[in-house]
Short mmCIF file of C-alpha atoms and ligand atoms in Angstrom, two decimals:
data_model
loop_
_atom_site.label_atom_id
_atom_site.label_comp_id
_atom_site.label_asym_id
_atom_site.label_seq_id
_atom_site.Cartn_x
_atom_site.Cartn_y
_atom_site.Cartn_z
CA UNK A 1 27.24 8.12 -3.38
CA UNK A 2 25.87 11.30 -1.76
CA UNK A 3 24.88 9.65 1.52
CA UNK A 4 22.81 6.90 3.08
CA UNK A 5 19.21 7.71 3.94
CA UNK A 6 16.97 5.58 6.12
CA UNK A 7 13.39 5.87 4.90
CA UNK A 8 10.69 4.68 7.31
CA UNK A 9 7.46 3.84 5.56
CA UNK A 10 9.45 3.58 2.33
CA UNK A 11 7.10 1.06 0.70
CA UNK A 12 4.09 3.33 1.27
CA UNK A 13 2.57 5.82 -1.11
CA UNK A 14 4.70 8.94 -0.61
CA UNK A 15 7.64 6.91 0.76
CA UNK A 16 8.03 4.77 -2.35
CA UNK A 17 8.03 7.79 -4.68
CA UNK A 18 10.60 9.47 -2.46
CA UNK A 19 12.87 6.44 -2.49
CA UNK A 20 12.81 6.54 -6.30
CA UNK A 21 13.76 10.25 -6.36
CA UNK A 22 16.50 9.75 -3.76
CA UNK A 23 18.09 6.86 -5.67
CA UNK A 24 17.83 8.78 -8.96
CA UNK A 25 19.66 11.68 -7.28
CA UNK A 26 22.49 9.42 -6.11
CA UNK A 27 21.54 8.59 -2.53
CA UNK A 28 21.69 5.09 -1.06
CA UNK A 29 18.47 4.06 0.69
CA UNK A 30 17.54 1.67 3.47
CA UNK A 31 13.78 1.20 3.77
CA UNK A 32 12.21 0.28 7.09
CA UNK A 33 8.56 -0.67 6.83
CA UNK A 34 6.28 -3.09 8.72
CA UNK A 35 4.12 -3.56 5.58
CA UNK A 36 1.00 -2.79 7.61
CA UNK A 37 -0.40 -0.71 4.75
CA UNK A 38 1.83 -1.58 1.80
CA UNK A 39 3.23 -4.52 -0.16
CA UNK A 40 6.75 -5.98 -0.28
CA UNK A 41 6.74 -6.02 -4.11
CA UNK A 42 6.99 -2.24 -4.07
CA UNK A 43 10.71 -2.77 -3.41
CA UNK A 44 10.99 -4.72 -6.70
CA UNK A 45 9.12 -2.01 -8.61
CA UNK A 46 11.41 0.66 -7.20
CA UNK A 47 14.26 -1.50 -8.45
CA UNK A 48 12.67 -1.69 -11.92
CA UNK A 49 12.24 2.08 -12.13
CA UNK A 50 15.67 3.09 -10.87
CA UNK A 51 17.83 0.03 -11.70
CA UNK A 52 18.73 -0.31 -8.01
CA UNK A 53 16.85 -2.38 -5.48
CA UNK A 54 16.97 -0.48 -2.19
CA UNK A 55 17.85 -2.32 1.02
CA UNK A 56 14.65 -3.35 2.74
CA UNK A 57 14.09 -4.18 6.41
CA UNK A 58 10.68 -5.39 7.51
CA UNK A 59 10.41 -3.91 10.97
CA UNK A 60 8.08 -1.88 13.11
CA UNK A 61 9.30 1.53 14.21
CA UNK A 62 7.59 1.05 17.55
CA UNK A 63 10.21 -1.67 18.24
CA UNK A 64 13.27 0.14 19.62
CA UNK A 65 15.44 -3.00 19.74
CA UNK A 66 14.65 -3.86 16.11
CA UNK A 67 15.55 -0.33 15.01
CA UNK A 68 18.72 -0.34 17.09
CA UNK A 69 19.81 -3.55 15.41
CA UNK A 70 19.10 -2.07 11.94
CA UNK A 71 21.17 1.03 12.67
CA UNK A 72 24.02 -1.12 14.02
CA UNK A 73 24.03 -3.36 10.95
CA UNK A 74 23.78 -0.75 8.20
CA UNK A 75 26.74 1.44 9.15
CA UNK A 76 26.68 5.22 8.87
CA UNK A 77 23.16 6.49 8.19
CA UNK A 78 23.39 10.18 7.29
CA UNK A 79 19.74 11.17 7.64
CA UNK A 80 16.24 9.80 8.16
CA UNK A 81 13.02 10.55 6.32
CA UNK A 82 10.19 9.51 8.59
CA UNK A 83 6.98 8.56 6.77
CA UNK A 84 5.91 5.50 8.79
CA UNK A 85 2.61 6.44 10.41
CA UNK A 86 -1.09 5.68 10.47
CA UNK A 87 -2.94 8.22 8.40
CA UNK A 88 -6.69 7.63 8.26
CA UNK A 89 -8.46 10.54 9.92
CA UNK A 90 -11.73 8.69 10.60
CA UNK A 91 -10.01 5.59 11.95
CA UNK A 92 -7.97 7.76 14.32
CA UNK A 93 -11.19 8.97 15.94
CA UNK A 94 -12.24 5.33 16.53
CA UNK A 95 -8.80 4.07 17.63
CA UNK A 96 -6.95 7.00 19.21
CA UNK A 97 -4.50 4.87 21.21
CA UNK A 98 -3.41 3.00 18.11
CA UNK A 99 -2.67 6.34 16.44
CA UNK A 100 -0.91 7.87 19.45
CA UNK A 101 1.22 4.76 20.04
CA UNK A 102 2.16 4.20 16.41
CA UNK A 103 2.75 7.76 15.37
CA UNK A 104 4.45 8.97 18.53
CA UNK A 105 6.47 6.00 19.79
CA UNK A 106 7.97 5.52 16.34
CA UNK A 107 9.32 9.07 16.31
CA UNK A 108 10.57 8.83 19.92
CA UNK A 109 12.52 5.71 19.02
CA UNK A 110 14.15 7.36 16.00
CA UNK A 111 15.07 10.50 17.94
CA UNK A 112 16.61 8.42 20.70
CA UNK A 113 18.74 6.41 18.27
CA UNK A 114 19.84 9.29 16.01
CA UNK A 115 22.53 10.81 18.27
CA UNK A 116 23.74 7.34 19.28
CA UNK A 117 24.45 6.49 15.63
CA UNK A 118 25.59 9.95 14.51
CA UNK A 119 22.58 10.52 12.23
CA UNK A 120 22.65 14.19 11.28
CA UNK A 121 19.02 14.96 10.65
CA UNK A 122 15.44 13.98 10.13
CA UNK A 123 12.88 15.05 7.53
CA UNK A 124 9.41 14.65 9.01
CA UNK A 125 6.15 14.10 7.11
CA UNK A 126 3.83 16.68 8.52
CA UNK A 127 0.58 17.96 7.13
CA UNK A 128 -1.41 21.08 6.36
CA UNK A 129 -3.87 19.62 8.82
CA UNK A 130 -1.88 21.45 11.55
CA UNK A 131 -3.39 24.76 10.31
CA UNK A 132 -7.02 23.60 10.67
CA UNK A 133 -9.21 26.12 8.80
CA UNK A 134 -6.70 29.01 8.31
CA UNK A 135 -7.92 32.58 8.82
CA UNK A 136 -5.84 33.80 5.86
CA UNK A 137 -5.40 32.05 2.51
CA UNK A 138 -3.07 31.05 1.01
CA UNK A 139 -1.65 29.79 4.30
CA UNK A 140 2.00 30.46 5.18
CA UNK A 141 4.20 28.58 7.65
CA UNK A 142 3.75 31.48 10.10
CA UNK A 143 0.01 30.81 10.44
CA UNK A 144 -1.11 29.73 13.93
CA UNK A 145 -1.46 26.04 14.69
CA UNK A 146 -5.12 25.36 15.43
CA UNK A 147 -6.49 22.74 17.80
CA UNK A 148 -6.40 19.43 15.94
CA UNK A 149 -9.71 18.06 14.62
CA UNK A 150 -8.69 14.40 15.04
CA UNK A 151 -6.18 12.23 16.89
CA UNK A 152 -4.36 11.79 13.55
CA UNK A 153 -3.99 15.56 13.18
CA UNK A 154 -2.94 15.83 16.80
CA UNK A 155 -0.13 13.28 16.29
CA UNK A 156 1.27 15.54 13.53
CA UNK A 157 1.22 18.56 15.83
CA UNK A 158 2.67 16.65 18.77
CA UNK A 159 5.41 15.15 16.60
CA UNK A 160 6.39 18.61 15.35
CA UNK A 161 6.63 19.73 19.00
CA UNK A 162 8.63 16.67 20.02
CA UNK A 163 11.14 17.41 17.28
CA UNK A 164 11.36 21.09 18.23
CA UNK A 165 11.87 20.26 21.92
CA UNK A 166 14.48 17.56 21.15
CA UNK A 167 16.54 19.91 19.00
CA UNK A 168 16.16 22.73 21.54
CA UNK A 169 17.50 20.43 24.26
CA UNK A 170 20.86 20.39 22.53
CA UNK A 171 20.64 17.01 20.80
CA UNK A 172 23.02 17.36 17.87
CA UNK A 173 20.54 16.83 15.08
CA UNK A 174 18.68 19.07 12.65
CA UNK A 175 15.21 18.66 11.22
CA UNK A 176 13.02 19.71 8.33
CA UNK A 177 9.26 19.55 8.80
CA UNK A 178 7.44 19.28 5.48
CA UNK A 179 3.76 20.17 5.68
CA UNK A 180 2.14 18.39 2.79
CA UNK A 181 -1.07 19.57 1.22
CA UNK A 182 -3.08 16.87 -0.70
CA UNK A 183 -0.76 14.44 -2.50
CA UNK A 184 -2.29 12.71 -5.56
CA UNK A 185 -1.25 10.85 -8.71
CA UNK A 186 1.32 8.18 -9.30
CA UNK A 187 4.74 7.64 -10.85
CA UNK A 188 4.61 8.09 -14.66
CA UNK A 189 5.83 4.50 -15.08
CA UNK A 190 2.61 3.33 -13.36
CA UNK A 191 4.80 0.85 -11.42
CA UNK A 192 4.14 2.47 -8.04
CA UNK A 193 1.18 4.48 -6.72
CA UNK A 194 -1.36 4.67 -3.95
CA UNK A 195 -2.84 1.38 -2.70
CA UNK A 196 -5.88 2.24 -0.61
CA UNK A 197 -6.86 -0.30 2.03
CA UNK A 198 -10.57 -1.13 1.55
CA UNK A 199 -12.95 1.65 0.56
CA UNK A 200 -10.84 4.73 -0.17
CA UNK A 201 -11.38 7.72 2.10
CA UNK A 202 -9.39 10.10 -0.11
CA UNK A 203 -10.93 11.77 -3.12
CA UNK A 204 -8.67 10.73 -6.00
CA UNK A 205 -8.57 6.98 -5.27
CA UNK A 206 -12.34 7.13 -4.94
CA UNK A 207 -12.59 8.92 -8.30
CA UNK A 208 -10.39 6.36 -10.11
CA UNK A 209 -12.17 3.41 -8.52
CA UNK A 210 -15.51 4.87 -9.57
CA UNK A 211 -14.25 5.52 -13.09
CA UNK A 212 -13.11 1.92 -13.45
CA UNK A 213 -16.36 0.51 -12.02
CA UNK A 214 -15.25 -0.75 -8.61
CA UNK A 215 -17.50 1.84 -6.93
CA UNK A 216 -20.90 2.67 -8.42
CA UNK A 217 -20.88 6.36 -7.58
CA UNK A 218 -18.74 9.13 -6.11
CA UNK A 219 -20.25 11.32 -3.39
CA UNK A 220 -19.28 14.96 -3.37
CA UNK A 221 -19.32 15.83 0.33
CA UNK A 222 -21.22 19.10 0.38
CA UNK A 223 -22.01 21.82 -2.17
CA UNK A 224 -23.12 24.45 0.33
CA UNK A 225 -19.69 25.66 1.51
CA UNK A 226 -18.71 29.30 1.20
CA UNK A 227 -16.66 28.64 -1.96
CA UNK A 228 -17.45 29.74 -5.55
CA UNK A 229 -19.11 26.39 -6.51
CA UNK A 230 -19.99 25.33 -2.95
CA UNK A 231 -17.63 22.34 -2.77
CA UNK A 232 -14.45 22.20 -0.60
CA UNK A 233 -11.16 23.54 -1.89
CA UNK A 234 -7.77 21.81 -1.50
CA UNK A 235 -4.24 22.15 -2.88
CA UNK A 236 -3.62 18.92 -4.81
CA UNK A 237 0.09 18.23 -5.20
CA UNK A 238 1.61 15.67 -7.58
CA UNK A 239 3.26 12.91 -5.56
CA UNK A 240 6.45 12.93 -7.66
CA UNK A 241 6.78 16.67 -7.17
CA UNK A 242 6.21 16.10 -3.49
CA UNK A 243 8.83 13.32 -3.41
CA UNK A 244 11.36 15.69 -4.98
CA UNK A 245 10.85 18.18 -2.17
CA UNK A 246 12.35 15.56 0.17
CA UNK A 247 15.49 15.35 -1.93
CA UNK A 248 15.89 19.12 -1.75
CA UNK A 249 15.38 18.98 2.02
CA UNK A 250 17.92 16.19 2.48
CA UNK A 251 20.64 17.87 0.41
CA UNK A 252 20.07 21.23 2.19
CA UNK A 253 20.41 19.38 5.51
CA UNK A 254 23.48 17.30 4.62
CA UNK A 255 25.25 20.30 3.04
CA UNK A 256 24.73 22.22 6.28
CA UNK A 257 22.74 24.96 4.57
CA UNK A 258 19.84 25.16 7.02
CA UNK A 259 19.28 28.63 8.42
CA UNK A 260 17.73 27.16 11.57
CA UNK A 261 18.13 23.72 13.16
CA UNK A 262 14.45 23.08 12.57
CA UNK A 263 12.99 24.39 9.33
CA UNK A 264 9.36 24.20 8.23
CA UNK A 265 8.10 24.26 4.66
CA UNK A 266 4.66 24.12 3.06
CA UNK A 267 4.71 21.62 0.18
CA UNK A 268 1.86 22.56 -2.12
CA UNK A 269 1.24 24.13 -5.53
CA UNK A 270 -0.22 27.43 -4.33
CA UNK A 271 -3.40 26.74 -6.25
CA UNK A 272 -6.70 25.65 -4.72
CA UNK A 273 -9.11 23.42 -6.64
CA UNK A 274 -12.67 22.55 -5.61
CA UNK A 275 -13.92 18.99 -5.52
CA UNK A 276 -16.13 19.73 -8.55
CA UNK A 277 -13.24 21.33 -10.44
CA UNK A 278 -11.12 18.27 -9.75
CA UNK A 279 -13.85 15.95 -11.03
CA UNK A 280 -14.12 17.98 -14.25
CA UNK A 281 -10.35 18.06 -14.65
CA UNK A 282 -10.31 14.27 -14.31
CA UNK A 283 -12.98 13.89 -16.98
CA UNK A 284 -11.10 16.28 -19.30
CA UNK A 285 -7.77 14.56 -18.73
CA UNK A 286 -8.96 10.98 -19.23
CA UNK A 287 -12.11 11.28 -21.36
CA UNK A 288 -13.90 9.12 -18.74
CA UNK A 289 -17.25 10.34 -17.44
CA UNK A 290 -17.72 10.12 -13.68
CA UNK A 291 -20.95 9.13 -12.02
CA UNK A 292 -21.24 11.46 -9.04
CA UNK A 293 -23.90 12.97 -6.82
CA UNK A 294 -23.95 15.72 -4.23
CA UNK A 295 -24.03 14.23 -0.72
CA UNK A 296 -24.14 15.79 2.77
CA UNK A 297 -20.99 17.33 4.22
CA UNK A 298 -18.45 14.97 5.78
CA UNK A 299 -17.88 15.56 9.49
CA UNK A 300 -14.55 17.23 10.26
CA UNK A 301 -13.88 18.54 6.75
CA UNK A 302 -12.25 21.90 6.44
CA UNK A 303 -13.91 24.28 3.96
CA UNK A 304 -10.87 25.47 2.10
CA UNK A 305 -7.08 25.38 2.35
CA UNK A 306 -4.28 25.96 -0.06
CA UNK A 307 -0.60 26.66 0.37
CA UNK A 308 1.57 29.67 0.09
CA UNK A 309 4.61 27.67 -1.12
CA UNK A 310 6.93 30.67 -1.58
CA UNK A 311 9.24 29.69 1.26
CA UNK A 312 9.78 26.23 -0.28
CA UNK A 313 10.23 27.87 -3.71
CA UNK A 314 12.71 30.54 -2.56
CA UNK A 315 14.58 28.90 0.33
CA UNK A 316 14.45 25.21 -0.53
CA UNK A 317 14.67 25.87 -4.28
CA UNK A 318 11.79 23.46 -4.92
CA UNK A 319 8.65 24.11 -6.93
CA UNK A 320 5.69 21.96 -8.00
CA UNK A 321 5.79 21.73 -11.81
CA UNK A 322 3.35 19.00 -12.93
CA UNK A 323 -0.03 20.15 -14.24
CA UNK A 324 -3.24 18.80 -12.75
CA UNK A 325 -4.33 16.98 -15.92
CA UNK A 326 -0.99 15.09 -16.21
CA UNK A 327 -1.29 14.23 -12.52
CA UNK A 328 -4.87 12.93 -12.87
CA UNK A 329 -3.87 10.93 -15.95
CA UNK A 330 -1.07 9.32 -13.91
CA UNK A 331 -3.62 8.37 -11.22
CA UNK A 332 -5.84 6.86 -13.89
CA UNK A 333 -2.97 4.91 -15.51
CA UNK A 334 -2.12 3.52 -12.08
CA UNK A 335 -5.72 2.39 -11.55
CA UNK A 336 -5.61 0.64 -14.97
CA UNK A 337 -2.32 -1.00 -14.01
CA UNK A 338 -3.86 -2.30 -10.74
CA UNK A 339 -6.61 -3.95 -12.74
CA UNK A 340 -4.02 -5.47 -15.06
CA UNK A 341 -2.23 -6.89 -11.99
CA UNK A 342 -5.55 -8.17 -10.59
CA UNK A 343 -5.20 -6.16 -7.41
CA UNK A 344 -8.13 -3.75 -7.59
C1 LIG B 401 -7.21 14.93 5.12
C2 LIG B 401 -6.26 15.79 5.89
C3 LIG B 401 -4.84 15.44 5.57
C4 LIG B 401 -4.62 13.98 5.73
C5 LIG B 401 -5.56 13.23 4.84
C6 LIG B 401 -5.36 11.76 5.08
C7 LIG B 401 -7.04 18.06 6.34
C8 LIG B 401 -7.14 19.44 5.82
N1 LIG B 401 -6.43 17.20 5.54
O1 LIG B 401 -7.21 15.40 3.81
O2 LIG B 401 -3.98 16.12 6.44
O3 LIG B 401 -3.30 13.68 5.43
O4 LIG B 401 -6.88 13.59 5.18
O5 LIG B 401 -6.40 11.01 4.62
O6 LIG B 401 -7.44 17.73 7.42
N2 LIG B 401 -14.22 14.16 -0.86
C9 LIG B 401 -15.44 13.93 -1.51
N3 LIG B 401 -15.79 12.63 -1.73
C10 LIG B 401 -15.01 11.54 -1.36
C11 LIG B 401 -13.77 11.81 -0.73
C12 LIG B 401 -13.41 13.14 -0.48
O7 LIG B 401 -16.16 14.86 -1.84
O8 LIG B 401 -15.42 10.43 -1.60
C13 LIG B 401 -13.79 15.56 -0.62
C14 LIG B 401 -13.57 15.90 0.84
O9 LIG B 401 -14.77 16.33 1.42
C15 LIG B 401 -12.52 16.98 0.71
C16 LIG B 401 -11.73 16.63 -0.53
O10 LIG B 401 -12.56 15.73 -1.25
O11 LIG B 401 -13.15 18.21 0.49
C17 LIG B 401 -10.40 15.96 -0.24
O12 LIG B 401 -10.63 14.90 0.68
P1 LIG B 401 -9.50 13.82 1.06
O13 LIG B 401 -8.85 13.30 -0.16
O14 LIG B 401 -10.11 12.85 2.01
O15 LIG B 401 -8.40 14.70 1.81
P2 LIG B 401 -8.52 15.73 3.03
O16 LIG B 401 -9.71 15.45 3.85
O17 LIG B 401 -8.35 17.11 2.47
#
């Protein structure tokens, strides 16, 4: 066993894929999740994929006493990967206090308990949203942090600062902040994937739900942006590739190889794709025609952003390797599996 990792939000979309990669690399995992946006059977599916059912604790990270009891009971936890958070940009505008309480109190609780239980480090799920609309593309980790467009985005910025301040204060922990670009796709087994709650806000779940007939039509939000085809550009990263980045971060941390106590990495492919390009790649990958129309711009959208991932490539030793068509096929297979299971 390489070490024991506590994964908050471990039954969620990125969390579940990361638990699989951690276990397949020889780590022991304890999942903490309140199941507010995920299902308990994900733990069984992780067991089916890896042959090991991870420990699972249904608890809310806002609950300090519950977390304290979990740390006390599970013995030496070597590191934490903190995914548990609310993540819907639009909802965060409607319910800011929910977002601030959930996303910030959870981190405060973990940081308070880490030194008490000798936990060495934390990998934090951050987002490219901290860059806003970058002045220079591709965006590097050195780009300025822009004022957040939403309470959700603000919680990511504030959490990065809370971690920086805590480490600076002399607390004996280290941290890796991973700034994700746009994670898409599902595990190739189609046993785990993204489970959107209600009408999907994100592009790929909306595409697959339209393709399967749950939604009549996909709206492309704007074709008058200053991009070659007028639609927005993003860096779509395969979720299994993204999950693997966490394993690289954890081993770097536990082997004491970090150059600084807080390290920041962009986790993206380095390639930007427009909404229209993504739609056409989906059609090419699956042979399914999509019913879509051009609709007005969506408030708060950034025109274009893609990563410069060279720091993650060179320093972390991680690189995104899965092609976009394989990734979109995996998203489609997952949608087909959900229908088979009668979920969506
Ligand atoms: C945003 C945030 C990201 C956050 C994520 C969570 C930014 C840059 N990114 O991602 O940090 O983690 O939300 O939800 O702030 N689109 C359509 N039709 C649709 C849905 C989306 O055209 O039905 C377009 C959007 O306008 C956008 C692209 O598809 O151009 C991707 O949208 P989405 O999947 O929602 O992700 P972001 O908004 O990039």
